[in-house]
Short mmCIF file of C-alpha atoms in Angstrom, two decimals:
data_model
loop_
_atom_site.label_atom_id
_atom_site.label_comp_id
_atom_site.label_asym_id
_atom_site.label_seq_id
_atom_site.Cartn_x
_atom_site.Cartn_y
_atom_site.Cartn_z
CA UNK A 412 35.40 -1.66 -5.58
CA UNK A 413 32.01 -1.69 -3.89
CA UNK A 414 29.90 1.43 -4.40
CA UNK A 415 27.08 2.98 -2.45
CA UNK A 416 23.86 1.24 -3.57
CA UNK A 417 21.45 3.33 -5.62
CA UNK A 418 18.58 1.69 -3.68
CA UNK A 419 19.65 2.79 -0.20
CA UNK A 420 17.10 4.87 1.69
CA UNK A 421 18.66 6.63 4.66
CA UNK A 422 17.24 9.31 6.91
CA UNK A 423 16.86 10.44 10.50
CA UNK A 424 14.04 8.88 12.48
CA UNK A 425 11.38 11.40 13.42
CA UNK A 426 11.90 12.83 16.93
CA UNK A 427 15.04 10.75 17.46
CA UNK A 428 18.80 11.11 17.33
CA UNK A 429 18.97 7.80 15.44
CA UNK A 430 18.80 7.09 11.71
CA UNK A 431 17.62 4.19 9.58
CA UNK A 432 18.91 2.63 6.40
CA UNK A 433 16.74 0.40 4.21
CA UNK A 434 17.59 -1.42 0.99
CA UNK A 435 14.68 -3.35 -0.51
CA UNK A 436 16.82 -4.96 -3.20
CA UNK A 437 19.18 -6.58 -0.70
CA UNK A 438 16.38 -7.05 1.83
CA UNK A 439 18.18 -5.36 4.70
CA UNK A 440 17.26 -2.62 7.17
CA UNK A 441 19.18 -1.22 10.13
CA UNK A 442 18.88 1.44 12.78
CA UNK A 443 22.00 3.60 13.01
CA UNK A 444 23.38 6.00 15.53
CA UNK A 445 24.43 9.43 14.31
CA UNK A 446 28.09 8.47 13.92
CA UNK A 447 27.29 5.41 11.80
CA UNK A 448 24.89 7.41 9.62
CA UNK A 449 27.49 10.12 9.06
CA UNK A 450 30.09 7.50 8.08
CA UNK A 451 27.71 6.00 5.52
CA UNK A 452 26.81 9.40 4.09
CA UNK A 453 30.51 10.20 3.89
CA UNK A 454 31.08 7.01 1.88
CA UNK A 455 28.20 7.99 -0.40
CA UNK A 456 29.98 11.27 -1.09
CA UNK A 457 33.32 9.62 -1.84
CA UNK A 458 34.78 9.34 1.66
CA UNK A 459 36.40 6.31 3.27
CA UNK A 460 35.83 4.19 6.36
CA UNK A 461 37.51 1.38 8.25
CA UNK A 462 37.63 -2.07 6.63
CA UNK A 463 35.36 -3.74 9.17
CA UNK A 464 32.61 -1.17 8.62
CA UNK A 465 32.99 -1.46 4.82
CA UNK A 466 32.73 -5.26 5.04
CA UNK A 467 29.53 -5.06 7.09
CA UNK A 468 27.94 -2.59 4.66
CA UNK A 469 28.95 -4.77 1.72
CA UNK A 470 27.55 -7.94 3.32
CA UNK A 471 24.18 -6.23 3.69
CA UNK A 472 24.12 -4.79 0.18
CA UNK A 473 24.41 -1.15 1.24
CA UNK A 474 27.71 -1.14 -0.66
CA UNK A 475 27.72 -3.27 -3.79
CA UNK A 476 29.31 -4.05 -7.11
CA UNK A 477 27.36 -2.13 -9.75
CA UNK A 478 27.20 -5.07 -12.22
CA UNK A 479 26.11 -7.46 -9.49
CA UNK A 480 23.42 -5.03 -8.36
CA UNK A 481 22.04 -4.74 -11.89
CA UNK A 482 22.01 -8.53 -12.14
CA UNK A 483 20.17 -8.84 -8.83
CA UNK A 484 17.66 -6.17 -9.89
CA UNK A 485 16.92 -8.09 -13.10
CA UNK A 486 16.52 -11.39 -11.24
CA UNK A 487 14.12 -9.85 -8.73
CA UNK A 488 12.21 -8.04 -11.48
CA UNK A 489 11.76 -11.19 -13.57
CA UNK A 490 10.63 -13.05 -10.46
CA UNK A 491 8.12 -10.26 -9.81
CA UNK A 492 6.76 -10.52 -13.36
CA UNK A 493 6.46 -14.30 -13.05
CA UNK A 494 4.61 -14.10 -9.73
CA UNK A 495 2.26 -11.41 -11.04
CA UNK A 496 1.22 -13.72 -13.86
CA UNK A 497 -0.17 -16.08 -11.26
CA UNK A 498 -1.49 -13.40 -8.88
CA UNK A 499 -5.20 -13.21 -8.18
CA UNK A 500 -7.11 -10.80 -10.43
CA UNK A 501 -9.73 -8.44 -8.98
CA UNK A 502 -12.60 -7.89 -11.41
CA UNK A 503 -14.84 -4.95 -10.53
CA UNK A 504 -18.42 -4.94 -11.72
CA UNK A 505 -20.18 -1.57 -11.54
CA UNK A 506 -23.91 -2.11 -11.24
CA UNK A 507 -24.82 1.58 -11.62
CA UNK A 508 -23.42 5.10 -11.16
CA UNK A 509 -26.41 6.32 -9.17
CA UNK A 510 -26.40 6.64 -5.41
CA UNK A 511 -28.84 7.28 -2.57
CA UNK A 512 -26.25 9.48 -0.79
CA UNK A 513 -25.21 13.06 -1.51
CA UNK A 514 -21.79 13.01 0.17
CA UNK A 515 -20.09 16.37 0.43
CA UNK A 516 -16.98 15.12 -1.39
CA UNK A 517 -18.43 12.83 -4.08
CA UNK A 518 -16.19 12.67 -7.18
CA UNK A 519 -18.71 10.82 -9.36
CA UNK A 520 -21.51 13.34 -9.06
CA UNK A 521 -20.62 15.14 -12.29
CA UNK A 522 -20.09 12.03 -14.40
CA UNK A 523 -22.39 11.93 -17.40
CA UNK A 524 -23.40 8.40 -18.29
CA UNK A 525 -26.11 7.37 -20.68
CA UNK A 526 -29.10 5.88 -18.96
CA UNK A 527 -28.91 2.12 -19.14
CA UNK A 528 -30.51 -0.43 -16.90
CA UNK A 529 -28.54 -3.40 -15.66
CA UNK A 530 -29.94 -6.56 -17.20
CA UNK A 531 -29.35 -10.27 -16.76
CA UNK A 532 -28.07 -10.34 -20.34
CA UNK A 533 -25.29 -7.90 -19.37
CA UNK A 534 -24.49 -9.90 -16.23
CA UNK A 535 -24.30 -13.11 -18.27
CA UNK A 536 -21.99 -11.39 -20.78
CA UNK A 537 -19.72 -10.22 -17.94
CA UNK A 538 -19.33 -13.73 -16.53
CA UNK A 539 -18.87 -15.24 -20.00
CA UNK A 540 -16.20 -12.64 -20.73
CA UNK A 541 -14.15 -13.17 -17.57
CA UNK A 542 -14.48 -16.95 -17.84
CA UNK A 543 -12.86 -16.73 -21.29
CA UNK A 544 -10.40 -13.87 -20.83
CA UNK A 545 -9.14 -14.98 -17.42
CA UNK A 546 -9.33 -18.73 -17.89
CA UNK A 547 -6.93 -20.47 -15.54
CA UNK A 548 -6.32 -17.35 -13.44
CA UNK A 549 -7.26 -17.00 -9.80
CA UNK A 550 -9.86 -14.26 -9.63
CA UNK A 551 -12.68 -12.73 -7.64
CA UNK A 552 -15.43 -10.22 -8.30
CA UNK A 553 -15.95 -6.91 -6.50
CA UNK A 554 -19.41 -5.37 -6.80
CA UNK A 555 -19.09 -1.59 -6.98
CA UNK A 556 -20.98 1.61 -7.82
CA UNK A 557 -22.27 4.31 -7.48
CA UNK A 558 -24.02 2.47 -4.71
CA UNK A 559 -24.64 -1.16 -5.64
CA UNK A 560 -26.97 -1.98 -2.73
CA UNK A 561 -29.72 0.48 -3.60
CA UNK A 562 -33.19 -0.15 -2.17
CA UNK A 563 -35.85 -1.61 -4.41
CA UNK A 564 -36.84 -5.05 -5.67
CA UNK A 565 -35.26 -4.63 -9.12
CA UNK A 566 -31.80 -3.85 -7.73
CA UNK A 567 -32.11 -6.68 -5.21
CA UNK A 568 -32.96 -9.07 -8.04
CA UNK A 569 -29.88 -7.94 -9.97
CA UNK A 570 -27.59 -8.32 -6.97
CA UNK A 571 -29.07 -11.73 -6.21
CA UNK A 572 -28.41 -12.81 -9.81
CA UNK A 573 -24.84 -11.45 -9.72
CA UNK A 574 -24.19 -13.49 -6.58
CA UNK A 575 -25.80 -16.64 -7.99
CA UNK A 576 -23.66 -16.41 -11.12
CA UNK A 577 -20.52 -15.86 -9.05
CA UNK A 578 -21.28 -18.94 -6.98
CA UNK A 579 -21.96 -21.07 -10.07
CA UNK A 580 -18.63 -19.93 -11.52
CA UNK A 581 -16.78 -20.75 -8.31
CA UNK A 582 -15.94 -17.11 -7.58
CA UNK A 583 -16.00 -15.28 -4.28
CA UNK A 584 -17.30 -11.73 -4.05
CA UNK A 585 -16.40 -8.45 -2.35
CA UNK A 586 -18.92 -5.65 -2.04
CA UNK A 587 -18.13 -1.93 -1.76
CA UNK A 588 -21.12 -0.13 -0.26
CA UNK A 589 -22.09 2.95 1.70
CA UNK A 590 -23.73 0.49 4.10
CA UNK A 591 -27.14 2.13 4.39
CA UNK A 592 -29.11 -0.93 3.20
CA UNK A 593 -26.54 -3.50 4.31
CA UNK A 594 -28.79 -5.09 6.93
CA UNK A 595 -31.59 -5.48 4.39
CA UNK A 596 -29.28 -7.20 1.91
CA UNK A 597 -27.36 -9.32 4.43
CA UNK A 598 -29.79 -12.25 4.09
CA UNK A 599 -28.31 -12.77 0.58
CA UNK A 600 -24.76 -13.04 1.90
CA UNK A 601 -22.96 -16.10 3.19
CA UNK A 602 -19.40 -16.44 4.52
CA UNK A 603 -18.75 -19.08 1.84
CA UNK A 604 -19.46 -16.57 -0.94
CA UNK A 605 -18.61 -13.16 0.51
CA UNK A 606 -14.92 -12.45 0.80
CA UNK A 607 -15.27 -8.94 2.25
CA UNK A 608 -17.69 -6.06 2.60
CA UNK A 609 -16.20 -2.57 2.53
CA UNK A 610 -18.25 0.08 4.31
CA UNK A 611 -17.47 3.76 4.81
CA UNK A 612 -17.94 5.45 8.17
CA UNK A 613 -16.47 8.95 8.42
CA UNK A 614 -16.62 9.36 12.18
CA UNK A 615 -19.04 9.08 15.04
CA UNK A 616 -22.69 9.95 14.51
CA UNK A 617 -22.62 13.75 14.37
CA UNK A 618 -19.47 13.94 12.23
CA UNK A 619 -20.47 11.17 9.85
CA UNK A 620 -24.01 12.46 9.34
CA UNK A 621 -22.68 15.93 8.51
CA UNK A 622 -20.69 14.48 5.57
CA UNK A 623 -22.44 11.35 4.34
CA UNK A 624 -26.17 11.97 4.18
CA UNK A 625 -29.08 10.85 2.04
CA UNK A 626 -30.11 12.72 -1.06
CA UNK A 627 -32.69 15.21 0.11
CA UNK A 628 -31.20 15.05 3.60
CA UNK A 629 -31.32 12.42 6.28
CA UNK A 630 -28.95 10.74 8.73
CA UNK A 631 -27.20 7.49 7.78
CA UNK A 632 -24.91 6.59 10.70
CA UNK A 633 -27.29 4.44 12.76
CA UNK A 634 -28.38 2.25 9.84
CA UNK A 635 -24.78 1.71 8.75
CA UNK A 636 -23.82 0.61 12.26
CA UNK A 637 -26.74 -1.83 12.29
CA UNK A 638 -25.51 -3.21 8.97
CA UNK A 639 -21.97 -3.69 10.24
CA UNK A 640 -23.27 -5.47 13.34
CA UNK A 641 -25.45 -7.70 11.17
CA UNK A 642 -22.54 -8.70 8.93
CA UNK A 643 -20.16 -9.48 11.78
CA UNK A 644 -22.85 -11.54 13.51
CA UNK A 645 -23.21 -13.58 10.30
CA UNK A 646 -19.45 -14.17 10.08
CA UNK A 647 -18.91 -11.79 7.16
CA UNK A 648 -15.59 -9.88 7.01
CA UNK A 649 -15.99 -6.11 7.24
CA UNK A 650 -13.42 -3.57 6.04
CA UNK A 651 -14.33 -0.22 7.58
CA UNK A 652 -13.07 2.70 5.51
CA UNK A 653 -12.68 6.28 6.74
CA UNK A 654 -12.32 9.05 4.16
CA UNK A 655 -10.16 11.53 6.02
CA UNK A 656 -9.64 15.25 5.63
CA UNK A 657 -9.04 18.13 8.01
CA UNK A 658 -12.73 18.28 8.87
CA UNK A 659 -13.01 14.80 10.40
CA UNK A 660 -9.45 13.70 11.25
CA UNK A 661 -9.78 14.87 14.86
CA UNK A 662 -12.81 12.61 15.33
CA UNK A 663 -10.82 9.41 14.77
CA UNK A 664 -10.02 8.84 18.49
CA UNK A 665 -13.73 9.05 19.28
CA UNK A 666 -14.59 6.69 16.41
CA UNK A 667 -11.89 4.29 17.63
CA UNK A 668 -13.42 4.30 21.12
CA UNK A 669 -16.84 3.62 19.59
CA UNK A 670 -15.51 0.65 17.60
CA UNK A 671 -13.70 -0.74 20.66
CA UNK A 672 -16.84 -0.46 22.80
CA UNK A 673 -18.89 -2.16 20.08
CA UNK A 674 -16.46 -5.07 20.17
CA UNK A 675 -15.62 -4.63 16.49
CA UNK A 676 -11.86 -4.32 16.99
CA UNK A 677 -11.73 -7.59 18.97
CA UNK A 678 -13.35 -9.43 16.05
CA UNK A 679 -10.80 -10.99 13.64
CA UNK A 680 -13.27 -10.37 10.79
CA UNK A 681 -13.02 -6.59 11.28
CA UNK A 682 -10.33 -4.37 9.80
CA UNK A 683 -9.94 -0.72 8.90
CA UNK A 684 -8.42 1.53 6.29
CA UNK A 685 -7.99 5.28 6.23
CA UNK A 686 -8.00 6.94 2.84
CA UNK A 687 -7.56 10.56 1.89
CA UNK A 688 -10.32 12.70 0.56
CA UNK A 689 -8.50 14.01 -2.49
CA UNK A 690 -9.26 15.50 -5.85
CA UNK A 691 -8.95 12.71 -8.40
CA UNK A 692 -11.22 13.99 -11.18
CA UNK A 693 -13.72 16.26 -9.48
CA UNK A 694 -14.25 16.87 -5.80
CA UNK A 695 -16.78 19.04 -4.02
CA UNK A 696 -14.62 19.60 -0.96
CA UNK A 697 -12.68 22.84 -0.79
CA UNK A 698 -8.97 22.28 -1.29
CA UNK A 699 -8.21 23.71 2.15
CA UNK A 700 -9.77 20.62 3.75
CA UNK A 701 -7.59 18.16 1.88
CA UNK A 702 -4.43 16.47 3.13
CA UNK A 703 -1.52 15.54 0.96
CA UNK A 704 -0.19 12.07 1.69
CA UNK A 705 2.52 13.01 4.17
CA UNK A 706 0.47 15.59 6.07
CA UNK A 707 -2.24 12.96 6.63
CA UNK A 708 0.26 10.52 8.09
CA UNK A 709 1.93 13.20 10.18
CA UNK A 710 -1.47 13.97 11.68
CA UNK A 711 -2.17 10.26 12.26
CA UNK A 712 1.20 9.91 13.98
CA UNK A 713 0.36 12.82 16.24
CA UNK A 714 -3.10 11.37 16.98
CA UNK A 715 -1.87 7.86 17.80
CA UNK A 716 0.85 9.14 20.13
CA UNK A 717 -1.62 11.20 22.15
CA UNK A 718 -4.41 8.58 21.85
CA UNK A 719 -2.73 5.15 21.95
CA UNK A 720 -6.07 3.34 21.88
CA UNK A 721 -6.41 4.37 18.22
CA UNK A 722 -3.83 1.68 17.37
CA UNK A 723 -6.36 -0.97 18.43
CA UNK A 724 -8.58 0.43 15.69
CA UNK A 725 -6.09 1.30 12.96
CA UNK A 726 -2.33 0.93 12.48
CA UNK A 727 -0.96 3.16 9.71
CA UNK A 728 1.44 1.36 7.34
CA UNK A 729 4.00 4.19 7.06
CA UNK A 730 5.30 2.66 3.82
CA UNK A 731 7.09 -0.62 4.67
CA UNK A 732 7.71 0.05 8.37
CA UNK A 733 4.63 -1.59 9.89
CA UNK A 734 5.37 -4.69 7.79
CA UNK A 735 8.97 -4.67 9.01
CA UNK A 736 7.92 -4.28 12.65
CA UNK A 737 5.30 -7.04 12.47
CA UNK A 738 7.26 -9.56 10.39
CA UNK A 739 10.88 -8.89 11.29
CA UNK A 740 11.87 -8.64 7.63
CA UNK A 741 11.25 -6.43 4.61
CA UNK A 742 8.64 -7.10 1.93
CA UNK A 743 9.76 -7.92 -1.59
CA UNK A 744 10.71 -4.95 -3.80
CA UNK A 745 7.69 -3.07 -5.15
CA UNK A 746 8.31 -2.75 -8.87
CA UNK A 747 4.76 -1.63 -9.53
CA UNK A 748 2.00 -0.16 -7.35
CA UNK A 749 -0.57 0.30 -10.14
CA UNK A 750 -2.70 -2.81 -10.72
CA UNK A 751 -4.55 -1.45 -13.79
CA UNK A 752 -4.77 -3.98 -16.65
CA UNK A 753 -2.59 -6.38 -14.68
CA UNK A 754 -4.36 -7.60 -11.57
CA UNK A 755 -7.33 -5.24 -11.78
CA UNK A 756 -9.97 -4.57 -14.43
CA UNK A 757 -13.32 -2.81 -14.18
CA UNK A 758 -16.56 -3.49 -16.09
CA UNK A 759 -19.65 -1.34 -15.95
CA UNK A 760 -23.33 -2.08 -16.51
CA UNK A 761 -23.29 -0.26 -19.88
CA UNK A 762 -20.88 -2.87 -21.29
CA UNK A 763 -17.69 -0.80 -21.08
CA UNK A 764 -14.26 -1.98 -19.92
CA UNK A 765 -11.92 0.24 -17.85
CA UNK A 766 -8.39 -0.22 -16.52
CA UNK A 767 -9.30 0.22 -12.83
CA UNK A 768 -11.72 1.79 -10.35
CA UNK A 769 -9.91 5.15 -10.47
CA UNK A 770 -10.84 5.47 -14.15
CA UNK A 771 -14.23 3.81 -14.23
CA UNK A 772 -17.09 5.97 -15.49
CA UNK A 773 -14.80 8.77 -16.62
CA UNK A 774 -15.34 9.97 -20.17
CA UNK A 775 -12.57 8.86 -22.51
CA UNK A 776 -11.03 6.36 -20.07
CA UNK A 777 -12.70 3.17 -21.30
CA UNK A 778 -10.65 0.59 -23.17
CA UNK A 779 -13.49 -1.01 -25.09
CA UNK A 780 -16.58 -3.10 -24.49
CA UNK A 781 -17.56 -6.60 -23.40
CA UNK A 782 -21.24 -6.07 -24.35
CA UNK A 783 -22.92 -6.24 -26.81
CA UNK A 784 -19.61 -7.26 -28.39
CA UNK A 785 -16.06 -7.69 -27.16
CA UNK A 786 -13.76 -4.94 -28.40
CA UNK A 787 -10.53 -3.95 -26.66
CA UNK A 788 -8.10 -1.16 -27.52
CA UNK A 789 -5.03 -3.36 -27.26
CA UNK A 790 -2.49 -0.54 -27.50
CA UNK A 791 -4.10 1.43 -24.67
CA UNK A 792 -4.36 -1.67 -22.52
CA UNK A 793 -0.72 -2.47 -23.25
CA UNK A 794 0.34 1.02 -22.16
CA UNK A 795 -1.37 0.46 -18.80
CA UNK A 796 -0.03 -3.07 -18.40
CA UNK A 797 3.56 -2.04 -19.19
CA UNK A 798 3.63 0.70 -16.54
CA UNK A 799 6.11 0.00 -13.73
CA UNK A 800 9.34 1.50 -12.37
CA UNK A 801 11.30 0.23 -15.39
CA UNK A 802 9.13 2.12 -17.89
CA UNK A 803 8.74 5.40 -15.97
CA UNK A 804 11.82 7.45 -16.78
CA UNK A 805 11.74 9.43 -13.54
CA UNK A 806 11.62 6.23 -11.47
CA UNK A 807 14.64 4.53 -12.98
CA UNK A 808 17.15 6.72 -11.15
CA UNK A 809 15.12 7.26 -7.98
CA UNK A 810 16.42 5.52 -4.84
CA UNK A 811 12.84 5.23 -3.54
CA UNK A 812 11.51 3.30 -6.53
CA UNK A 813 11.35 -0.15 -4.90
CA UNK A 814 9.31 1.16 -1.96
CA UNK A 815 7.10 3.47 -4.05
CA UNK A 816 6.39 1.42 -7.16
CA UNK A 817 5.61 4.51 -9.23
CA UNK A 818 2.31 5.26 -7.52
CA UNK A 819 -1.12 5.43 -9.18
CA UNK A 820 -1.22 5.56 -12.98
CA UNK A 821 -4.53 7.42 -13.05
CA UNK A 822 -3.30 10.15 -10.69
CA UNK A 823 -0.06 10.36 -12.68
CA UNK A 824 -1.93 10.85 -15.95
CA UNK A 825 -4.19 13.48 -14.40
CA UNK A 826 -1.08 15.44 -13.41
CA UNK A 827 1.11 14.96 -16.47
CA UNK A 828 -1.11 13.67 -19.27
CA UNK A 829 0.98 10.46 -19.45
CA UNK A 830 0.27 7.04 -17.98
CA UNK A 831 3.97 6.24 -17.77
CA UNK A 832 4.79 9.12 -15.46
CA UNK A 833 5.29 9.03 -11.68
CA UNK A 834 2.83 9.57 -8.88
CA UNK A 835 5.56 10.08 -6.31
CA UNK A 836 5.06 8.85 -2.74
CA UNK A 837 6.81 10.47 0.27
CA UNK A 838 8.47 7.17 1.15
CA UNK A 839 11.38 8.54 3.15
CA UNK A 840 9.17 10.78 5.27
CA UNK A 841 6.70 7.93 5.90
CA UNK A 842 9.55 5.69 7.02
CA UNK A 843 10.78 8.40 9.37
CA UNK A 844 7.38 8.34 11.04
CA UNK A 845 7.10 4.56 10.97
CA UNK A 846 10.45 3.80 12.57
CA UNK A 847 9.48 6.24 15.31
CA UNK A 848 6.03 4.68 15.77
CA UNK A 849 6.75 0.96 15.55
CA UNK A 850 10.42 0.28 16.11
CA UNK A 851 10.82 2.11 19.41
CA UNK A 852 13.33 4.65 18.21
#
């Protein structure tokens, strides 16, 4: 007899009488009226329903044979592992931990790192290492900091050399920068080499300059805008990032209007992301300013409903619901949302290797060195690489696991002390918002 699937996600759509049901293993999603939802929940709790309704639920995988479901899970999981083996690897290179900004919420400002200067010898070792260790894999390099595009001839020489070596190795490059010197550096960048430039802008001029200012004081907004314009004019993709908290969230409609007026949003090379200002290791912001994940998206939902033009600037994902609305089908099950030691590695200018950018520079988080010699703590790396919903005990019985993927391993370890522990995502609540926002319910 078919049983209620352990992977069903069912809930009422926000501000609606309707419900949704989603099953990422079977690949089905439906909008339900109240009566249909109550019938399904009754079946979940041991009740019965008419044959026709049972047949429809079974055809869509909402009701299933337990053995068949386990078999399907294993098939999908093995397919996921196979595809990940051929996925592109992102290799971060941290040029320095220093920065010309003194942002109010910097989490790296208390890191203690021995003074080392980036040298061409280190850069050569990095490229030799990744050429050997990731031979045959698709890969690209992301230049990261600190702030990698610091002013000064020595830093410019190092960045120029990093880019030359990437080009000679047939690798494209992303750059994560605060954007202050972007215009000055843009002459080094070509669309053939640069895959994306990520720049942070925390609002319009007054808001941004109150949060992201130079060390010793000084506005940064105008120069960043000039840099973004320069990149787009050169045909370079720009990913504009907003670090959101309760201080600047209300400024997003104004920032959206600014971006629309600048013509950025009409440019296919321009995209946006909104991230939370949150306490990963250390954070200067007071906790009262910080959003948790669901409260951020609830606020974004409220903002976009009262300011529809914001959706020209940024469309929140609301878990899988934006994907569903835009593609007409569900994404593949998410068995793992932590790329550390799988499709992401990080290397710093001191010769150390880290699992990912969330761990880089943090004392005790490195996995070994690539310079002056290659040493890797294989057991630690294996613990990171084995982390997914099948190895996190709490995930194995959670109906949200295939939409959540277990969350961030670094955040999970900060909370519990264990890599293989969950960083739970409010998947159901995000879907409630998303069905309301994008599927007209």
